[in-house]
Coordinates of C-alpha atoms and ligand atoms in Angstrom, one line a residue:
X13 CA 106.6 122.5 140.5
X14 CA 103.8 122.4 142.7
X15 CA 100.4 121.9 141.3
X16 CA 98.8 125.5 142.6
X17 CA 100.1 128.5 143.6
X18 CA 98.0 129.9 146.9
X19 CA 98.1 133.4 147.5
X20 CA 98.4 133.3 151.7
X21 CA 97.2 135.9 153.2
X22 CA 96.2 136.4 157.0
X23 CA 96.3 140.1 157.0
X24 CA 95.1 141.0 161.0
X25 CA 94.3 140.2 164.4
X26 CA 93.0 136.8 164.7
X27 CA 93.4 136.2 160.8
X28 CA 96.9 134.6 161.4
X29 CA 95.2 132.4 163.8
X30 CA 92.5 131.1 161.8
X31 CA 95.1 130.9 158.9
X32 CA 97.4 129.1 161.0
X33 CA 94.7 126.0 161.8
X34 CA 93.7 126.1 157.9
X35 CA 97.2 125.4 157.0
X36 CA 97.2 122.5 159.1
X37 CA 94.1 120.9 157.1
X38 CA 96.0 121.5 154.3
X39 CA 98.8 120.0 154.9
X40 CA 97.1 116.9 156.2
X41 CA 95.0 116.5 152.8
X42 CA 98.1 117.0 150.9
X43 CA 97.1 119.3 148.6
X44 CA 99.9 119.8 146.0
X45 CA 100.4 123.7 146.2
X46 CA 102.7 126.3 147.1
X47 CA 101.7 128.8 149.8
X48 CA 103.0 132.6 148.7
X49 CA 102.6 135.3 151.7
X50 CA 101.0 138.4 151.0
X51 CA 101.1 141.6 153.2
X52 CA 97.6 143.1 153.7
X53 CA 95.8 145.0 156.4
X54 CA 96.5 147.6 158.9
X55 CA 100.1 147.5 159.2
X56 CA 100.9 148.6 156.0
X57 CA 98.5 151.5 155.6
X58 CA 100.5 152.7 158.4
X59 CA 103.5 151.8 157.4
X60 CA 103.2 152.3 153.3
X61 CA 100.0 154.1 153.0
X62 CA 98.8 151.3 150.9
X63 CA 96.6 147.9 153.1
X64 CA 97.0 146.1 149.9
X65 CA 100.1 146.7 148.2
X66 CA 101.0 146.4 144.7
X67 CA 102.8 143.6 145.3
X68 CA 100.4 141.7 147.0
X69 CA 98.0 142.8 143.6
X70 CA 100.5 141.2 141.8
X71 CA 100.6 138.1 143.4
X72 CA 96.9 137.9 143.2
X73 CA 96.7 138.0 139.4
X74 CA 99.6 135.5 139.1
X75 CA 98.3 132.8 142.0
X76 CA 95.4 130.5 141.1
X77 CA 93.5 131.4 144.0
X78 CA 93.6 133.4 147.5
X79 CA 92.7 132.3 151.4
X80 CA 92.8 135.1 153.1
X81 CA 91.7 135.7 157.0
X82 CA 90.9 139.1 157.8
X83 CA 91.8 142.9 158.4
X84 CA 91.3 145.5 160.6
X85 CA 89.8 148.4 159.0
X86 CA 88.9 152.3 160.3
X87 CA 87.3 155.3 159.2
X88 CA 89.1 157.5 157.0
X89 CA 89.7 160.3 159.4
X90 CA 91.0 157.8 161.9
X91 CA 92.8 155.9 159.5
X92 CA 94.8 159.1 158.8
X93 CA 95.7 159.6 162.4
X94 CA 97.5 156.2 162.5
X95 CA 99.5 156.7 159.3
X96 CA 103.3 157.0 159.3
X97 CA 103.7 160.8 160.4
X98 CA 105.9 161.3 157.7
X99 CA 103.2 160.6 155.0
X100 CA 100.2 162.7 156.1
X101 CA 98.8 165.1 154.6
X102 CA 100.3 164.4 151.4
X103 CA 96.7 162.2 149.9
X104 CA 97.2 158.8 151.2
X105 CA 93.0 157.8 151.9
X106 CA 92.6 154.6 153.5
X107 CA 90.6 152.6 151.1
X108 CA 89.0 149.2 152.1
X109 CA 91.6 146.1 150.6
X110 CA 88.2 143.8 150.2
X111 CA 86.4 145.6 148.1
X112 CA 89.8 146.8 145.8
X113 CA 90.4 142.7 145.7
X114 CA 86.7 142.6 144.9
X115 CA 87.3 145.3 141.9
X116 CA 90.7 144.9 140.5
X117 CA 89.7 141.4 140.7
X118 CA 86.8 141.7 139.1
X119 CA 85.5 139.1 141.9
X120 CA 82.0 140.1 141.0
X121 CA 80.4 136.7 142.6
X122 CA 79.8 136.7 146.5
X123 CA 78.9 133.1 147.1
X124 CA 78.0 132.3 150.9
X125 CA 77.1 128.7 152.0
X126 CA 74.8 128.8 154.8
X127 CA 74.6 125.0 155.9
X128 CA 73.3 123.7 159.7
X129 CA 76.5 120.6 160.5
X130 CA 74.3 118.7 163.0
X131 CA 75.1 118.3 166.4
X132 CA 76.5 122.3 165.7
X133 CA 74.7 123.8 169.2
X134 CA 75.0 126.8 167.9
X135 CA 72.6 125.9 164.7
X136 CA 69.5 127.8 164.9
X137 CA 67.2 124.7 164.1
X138 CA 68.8 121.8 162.1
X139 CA 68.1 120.6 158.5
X140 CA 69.0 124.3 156.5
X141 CA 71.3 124.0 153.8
X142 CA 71.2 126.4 150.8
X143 CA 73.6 129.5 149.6
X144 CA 73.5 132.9 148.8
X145 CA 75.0 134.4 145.7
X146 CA 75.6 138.2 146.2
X147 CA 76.1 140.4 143.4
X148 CA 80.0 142.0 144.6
X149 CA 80.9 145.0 142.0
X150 CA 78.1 147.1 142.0
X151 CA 74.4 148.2 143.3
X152 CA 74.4 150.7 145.7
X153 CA 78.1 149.6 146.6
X154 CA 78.9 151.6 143.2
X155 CA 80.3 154.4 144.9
X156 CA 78.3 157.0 143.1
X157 CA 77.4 159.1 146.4
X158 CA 76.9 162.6 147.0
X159 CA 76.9 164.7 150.1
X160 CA 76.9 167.6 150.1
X161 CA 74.7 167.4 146.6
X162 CA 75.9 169.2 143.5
X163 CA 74.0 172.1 142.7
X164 CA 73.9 171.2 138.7
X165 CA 72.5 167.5 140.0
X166 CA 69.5 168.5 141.9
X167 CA 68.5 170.7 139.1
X168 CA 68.5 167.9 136.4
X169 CA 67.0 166.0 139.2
X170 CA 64.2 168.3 139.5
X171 CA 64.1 168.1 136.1
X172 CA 63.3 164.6 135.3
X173 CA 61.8 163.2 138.0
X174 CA 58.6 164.3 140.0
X175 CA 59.5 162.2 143.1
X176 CA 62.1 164.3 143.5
X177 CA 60.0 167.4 144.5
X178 CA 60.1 167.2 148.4
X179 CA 63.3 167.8 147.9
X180 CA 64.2 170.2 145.2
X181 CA 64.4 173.0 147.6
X182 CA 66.4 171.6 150.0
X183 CA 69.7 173.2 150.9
X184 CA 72.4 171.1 149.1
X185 CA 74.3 170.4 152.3
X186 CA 71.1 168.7 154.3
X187 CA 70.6 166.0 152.1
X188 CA 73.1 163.3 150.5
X189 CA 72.7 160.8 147.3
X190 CA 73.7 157.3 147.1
X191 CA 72.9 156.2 144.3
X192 CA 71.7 152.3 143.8
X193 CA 73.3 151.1 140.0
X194 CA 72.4 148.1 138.9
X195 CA 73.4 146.8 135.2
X196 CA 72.1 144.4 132.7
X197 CA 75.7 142.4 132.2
X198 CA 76.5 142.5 136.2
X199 CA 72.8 141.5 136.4
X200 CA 72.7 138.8 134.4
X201 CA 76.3 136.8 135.5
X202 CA 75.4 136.5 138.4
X203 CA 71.7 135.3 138.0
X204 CA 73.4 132.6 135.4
X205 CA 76.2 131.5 138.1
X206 CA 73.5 130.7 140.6
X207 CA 71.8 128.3 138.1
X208 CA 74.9 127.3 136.9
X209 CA 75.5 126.2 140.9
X210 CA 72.0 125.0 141.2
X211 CA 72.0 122.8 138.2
X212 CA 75.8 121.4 138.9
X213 CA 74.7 121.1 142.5
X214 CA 71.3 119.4 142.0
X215 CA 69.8 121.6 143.8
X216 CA 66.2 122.1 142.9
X217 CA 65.3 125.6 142.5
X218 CA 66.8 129.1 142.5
X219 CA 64.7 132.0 144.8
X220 CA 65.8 135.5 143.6
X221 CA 65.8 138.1 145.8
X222 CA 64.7 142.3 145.6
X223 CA 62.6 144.9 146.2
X224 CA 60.9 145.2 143.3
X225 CA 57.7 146.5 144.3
X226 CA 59.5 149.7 145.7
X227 CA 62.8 150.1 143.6
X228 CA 61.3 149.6 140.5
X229 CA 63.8 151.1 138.1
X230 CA 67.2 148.7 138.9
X231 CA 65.5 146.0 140.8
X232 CA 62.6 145.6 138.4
X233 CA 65.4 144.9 136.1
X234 CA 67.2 142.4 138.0
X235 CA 64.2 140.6 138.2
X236 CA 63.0 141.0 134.6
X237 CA 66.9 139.4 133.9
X238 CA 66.7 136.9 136.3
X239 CA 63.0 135.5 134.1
X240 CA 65.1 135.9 131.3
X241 CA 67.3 133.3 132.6
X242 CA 65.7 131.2 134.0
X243 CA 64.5 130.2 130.7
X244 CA 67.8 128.2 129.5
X245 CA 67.2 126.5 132.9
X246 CA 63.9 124.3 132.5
X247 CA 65.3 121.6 135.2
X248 CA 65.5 124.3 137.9
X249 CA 62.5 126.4 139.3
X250 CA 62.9 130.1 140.1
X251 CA 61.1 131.9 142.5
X252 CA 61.3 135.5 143.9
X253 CA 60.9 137.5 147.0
X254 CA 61.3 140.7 148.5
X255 CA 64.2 140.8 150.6
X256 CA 62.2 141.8 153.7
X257 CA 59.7 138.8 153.4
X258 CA 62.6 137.2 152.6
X259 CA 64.1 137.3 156.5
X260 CA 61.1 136.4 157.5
X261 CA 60.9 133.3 155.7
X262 CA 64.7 132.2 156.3
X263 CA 63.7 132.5 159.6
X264 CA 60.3 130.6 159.7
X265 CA 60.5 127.9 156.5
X266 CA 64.1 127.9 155.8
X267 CA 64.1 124.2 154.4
X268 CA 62.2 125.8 151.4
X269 CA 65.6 127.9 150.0
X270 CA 68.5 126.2 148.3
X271 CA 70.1 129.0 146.0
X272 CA 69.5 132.4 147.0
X273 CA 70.5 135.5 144.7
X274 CA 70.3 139.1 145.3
X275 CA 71.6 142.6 144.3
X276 CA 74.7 143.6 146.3
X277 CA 73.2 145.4 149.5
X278 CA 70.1 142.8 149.9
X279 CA 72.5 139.7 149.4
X280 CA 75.4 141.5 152.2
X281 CA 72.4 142.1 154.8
X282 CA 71.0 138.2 154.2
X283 CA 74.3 136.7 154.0
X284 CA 74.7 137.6 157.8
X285 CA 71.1 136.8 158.8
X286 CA 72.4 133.0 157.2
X287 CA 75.7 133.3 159.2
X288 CA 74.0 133.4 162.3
X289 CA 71.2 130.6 161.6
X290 CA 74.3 128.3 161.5
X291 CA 76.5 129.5 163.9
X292 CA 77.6 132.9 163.7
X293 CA 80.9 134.5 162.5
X294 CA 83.1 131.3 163.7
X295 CA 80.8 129.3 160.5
X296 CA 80.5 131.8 158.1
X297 CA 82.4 130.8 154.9
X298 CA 82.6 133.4 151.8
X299 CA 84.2 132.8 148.3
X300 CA 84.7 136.1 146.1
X301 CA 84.6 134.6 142.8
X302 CA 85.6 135.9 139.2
X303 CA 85.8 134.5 136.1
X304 CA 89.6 133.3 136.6
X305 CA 90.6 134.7 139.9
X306 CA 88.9 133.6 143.5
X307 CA 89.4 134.5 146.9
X308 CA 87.9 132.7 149.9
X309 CA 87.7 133.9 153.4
X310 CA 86.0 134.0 156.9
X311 CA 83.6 136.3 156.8
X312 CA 84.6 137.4 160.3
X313 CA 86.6 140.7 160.9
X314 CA 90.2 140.8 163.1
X315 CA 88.7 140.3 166.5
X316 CA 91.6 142.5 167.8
X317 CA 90.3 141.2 171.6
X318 CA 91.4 137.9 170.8
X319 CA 94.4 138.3 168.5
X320 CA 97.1 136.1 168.8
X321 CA 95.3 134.5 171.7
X322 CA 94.5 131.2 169.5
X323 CA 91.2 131.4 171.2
X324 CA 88.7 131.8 168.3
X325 CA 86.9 129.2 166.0
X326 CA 88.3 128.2 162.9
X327 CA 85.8 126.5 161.0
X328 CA 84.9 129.4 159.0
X329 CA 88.6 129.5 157.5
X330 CA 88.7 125.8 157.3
X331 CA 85.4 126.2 155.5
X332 CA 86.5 128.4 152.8
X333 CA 89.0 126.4 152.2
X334 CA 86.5 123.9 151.3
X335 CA 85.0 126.5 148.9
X336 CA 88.9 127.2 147.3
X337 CA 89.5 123.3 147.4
X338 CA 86.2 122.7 145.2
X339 CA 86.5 125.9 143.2
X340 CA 90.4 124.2 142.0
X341 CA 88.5 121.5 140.9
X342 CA 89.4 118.9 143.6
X343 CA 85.9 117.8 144.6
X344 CA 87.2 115.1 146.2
X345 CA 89.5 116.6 148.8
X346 CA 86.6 119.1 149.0
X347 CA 84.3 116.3 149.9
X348 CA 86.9 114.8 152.9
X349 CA 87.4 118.3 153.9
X350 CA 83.6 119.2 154.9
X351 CA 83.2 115.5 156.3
X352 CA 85.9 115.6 158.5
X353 CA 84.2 119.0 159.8
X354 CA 80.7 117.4 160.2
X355 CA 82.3 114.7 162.4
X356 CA 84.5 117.1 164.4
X357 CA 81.2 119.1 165.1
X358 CA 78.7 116.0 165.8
X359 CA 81.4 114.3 168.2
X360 CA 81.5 117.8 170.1
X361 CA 84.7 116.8 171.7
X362 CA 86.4 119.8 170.6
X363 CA 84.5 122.9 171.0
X364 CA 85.9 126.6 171.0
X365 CA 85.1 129.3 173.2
X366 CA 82.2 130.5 170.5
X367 CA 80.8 126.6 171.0
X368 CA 80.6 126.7 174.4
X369 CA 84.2 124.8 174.6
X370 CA 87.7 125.6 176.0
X371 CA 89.3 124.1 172.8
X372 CA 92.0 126.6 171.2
X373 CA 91.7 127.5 167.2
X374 CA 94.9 125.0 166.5
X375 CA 93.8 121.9 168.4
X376 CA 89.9 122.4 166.5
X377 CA 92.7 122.7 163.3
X378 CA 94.3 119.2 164.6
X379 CA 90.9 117.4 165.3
X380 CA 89.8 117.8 161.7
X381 CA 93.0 117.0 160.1
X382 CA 93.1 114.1 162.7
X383 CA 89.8 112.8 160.7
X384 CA 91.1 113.2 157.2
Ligands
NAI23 P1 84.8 140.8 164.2 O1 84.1 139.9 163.2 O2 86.2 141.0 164.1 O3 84.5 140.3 165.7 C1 83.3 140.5 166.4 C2 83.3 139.5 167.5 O4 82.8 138.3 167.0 C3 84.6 139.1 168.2 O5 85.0 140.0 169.2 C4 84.3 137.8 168.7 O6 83.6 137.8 169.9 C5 83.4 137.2 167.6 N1 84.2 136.4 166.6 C6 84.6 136.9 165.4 N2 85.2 135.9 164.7 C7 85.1 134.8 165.5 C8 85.6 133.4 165.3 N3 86.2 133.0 164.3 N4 85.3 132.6 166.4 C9 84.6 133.0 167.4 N5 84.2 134.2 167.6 C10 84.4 135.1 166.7 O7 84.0 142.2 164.1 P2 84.4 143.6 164.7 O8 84.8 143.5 166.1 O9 83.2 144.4 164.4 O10 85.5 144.2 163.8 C11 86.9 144.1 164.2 C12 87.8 144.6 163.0 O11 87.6 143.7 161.9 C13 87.4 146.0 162.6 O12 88.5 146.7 162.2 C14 86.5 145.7 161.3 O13 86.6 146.8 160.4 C15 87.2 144.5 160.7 N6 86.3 143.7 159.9 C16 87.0 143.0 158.9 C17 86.3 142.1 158.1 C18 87.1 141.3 157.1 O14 88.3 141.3 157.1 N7 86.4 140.6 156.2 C19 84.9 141.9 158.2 C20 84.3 142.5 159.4 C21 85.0 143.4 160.1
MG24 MG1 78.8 142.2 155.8

């Protein structure tokens, strides 16, 4: 019996093909595991109402970890349109299979490395390495949204809080409420797995990110938890920022940032700032982390333009199979995995489209494996 089972799933549009070019790195390092398909995306929301089905659910809980590629999503309304005719109407809603994953899961880390491979001539400036651990169950991602308003929640509104005058009298339909929910517990793991990361890392300081100043009530607490901490790590510094300055000085002193962590919303809007000071969507890497169950993916979306063509970049996958490899444990492989990128990159021979290139996604797949 193999070593691991790998949940293997493509799901849309160019997600086979990045997928496909992973699996050849794989193979090459030898990694003792068994692949296991699993049907997700847009085909079977039309098809079954359902873009992650239960059995792909149940292969999740019983694999050791998860690549998957990507999926094409749509907007309820036109997500309905598109469903087997035979099934509408009757209360199928597309939901989005990343963040279920994310929830049934309970994949509450977001962890996004954000690292320049020199010779990359996409790299916005060379020397940045750090990562960025988003919070990934809750914030204003909670779900708690209303619009039109409930009558019986403006009053208690009104009630309690004398910000919320401008808008007591408004009529219920011309407003809406999102509302931002932050917790002590989903606060605190995921401040402690980015020193964890830092201190197993060696990397020297931790910078946590929010909005304190503003949204006092939940992000004052994040912060508050985060100096709370930061206590049982004496060997790594913390710092803070607000996420605005933050962009600012990702952008400007970016060698001063080595593990970033943020609330939900502030840690999905940095995380693609990052993406694109290395690269863009053909380098962004993502592991959704949870205590026993992982998923790792490009952060990329289905590129339906390019499906099937074999056309786009890989490295992202290939990267987050880095992530899985060194989340398994096998630090080693992990290790010959990201050097065998970096000399791919710096040689520049192979180059797709995104790189300024002609290479396709397999033979960038073939070049790294070729340097294993
Ligand atoms: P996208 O990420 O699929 O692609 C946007 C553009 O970026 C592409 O047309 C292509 O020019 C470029 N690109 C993407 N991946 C690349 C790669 N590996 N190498 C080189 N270039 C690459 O975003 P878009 O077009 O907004 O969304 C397409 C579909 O994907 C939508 O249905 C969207 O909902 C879904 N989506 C899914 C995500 C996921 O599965 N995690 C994330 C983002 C979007
Ligand atoms: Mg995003």
């Amino acid at each position: 019996m193999a070593k691991y089972k790998i949940a293997w799933l493509p799901g849309d549009g160019i997600g086979k093909d990045v997928l496909d070019a992973t699996k050849i790195v794989l193979d090459q390092l030898q990694l003792d595991a068994e692949y296991i398909h699993g049907d997700i995306g847009w085909e079977f929301w039309c098809k079954e109402g359902d873009a992650l089905p239960v059995r792909t659910i149940e292969l999740l809980q019983k694999t050791d970890a998860a690549m998957f590629g990507a999926i094409t999503s749509k907007p309820v309304k036109a997500a309905e349109k598109e469903l087997n005719p035979a099934m509408q109407g009757k209360g199928y809603v597309y939901r989005s299979p990343i963040v279920r994953m994310r929830q049934l899961l309970d994949l509450y880390i977001c962890l996004r490395p954000c690292k320049a491979y020199p010779g990359n001539p996409l790299n916005y400036k060379e020397g940045i390495d750090f990562v960025v651990f988003r919070e990934n169950t809750e914030d204003l991602y909670a779900g708690v949204e209303f619009g039109p308003v409930p009558a019986e929640l403006s009053q208690v509104l009104a009630k309690l809080s004398k910000n919320f005058d401008p808008f007591k009298d408004l009529p219920l339909d011309k407003y809406a409420i999102s509302c931002k929910v932050n917790t002590a517990a989903g606060s605190e793991r995921i401040i402690r797995a980015a020193f964890e990361y830092a201190r197993k890392f060696k990397r020297p300081k931790v910078t946590v990110v929010h909005k304190a100043n503003v949204v006092r009530a939940t992000d004052g607490l994040f912060l508050d938890i985060a100096k709370e901490v930061a206590k049982a790590y004496p060997d790594i510094q913390m710092d803070d920022a607000n996420v605005d300055a933050m962009c600012m000085w990702l952008l400007k002193s970016t060698a001063n940032y080595h593990v970033l962590v943020a609330p939900n919303l502030y840690g999905d809007i940095i995380s693609d700032l990052c993406a694109q000071l290395v690269g863009g969507l053909g380098f962004g890497c993502s592991g959704n982390i949870g205590v026993k169950r992982a998923v790792f993916e490009p952060t990329h979306g289905s590129a339906p333009k390019y499906a099937g063509m074999y056309k786009v970049n890989p490295i992202a996958s290939i990267l987050a199979a880095k992530m899985m490899l060194e989340w398994l444990g096998e630090a080693e492989k992990a290790t010959a995995l990201e050097a065998s990128v970096a000399a791919v990159i710096k040689e520049g021979k192979v180059r797709t489209y995104d790189m300024g290139g002609i290479s396709s996604t397999l033979d960038m797949g073939k070049a790294i494996a070729a340097k294993l």
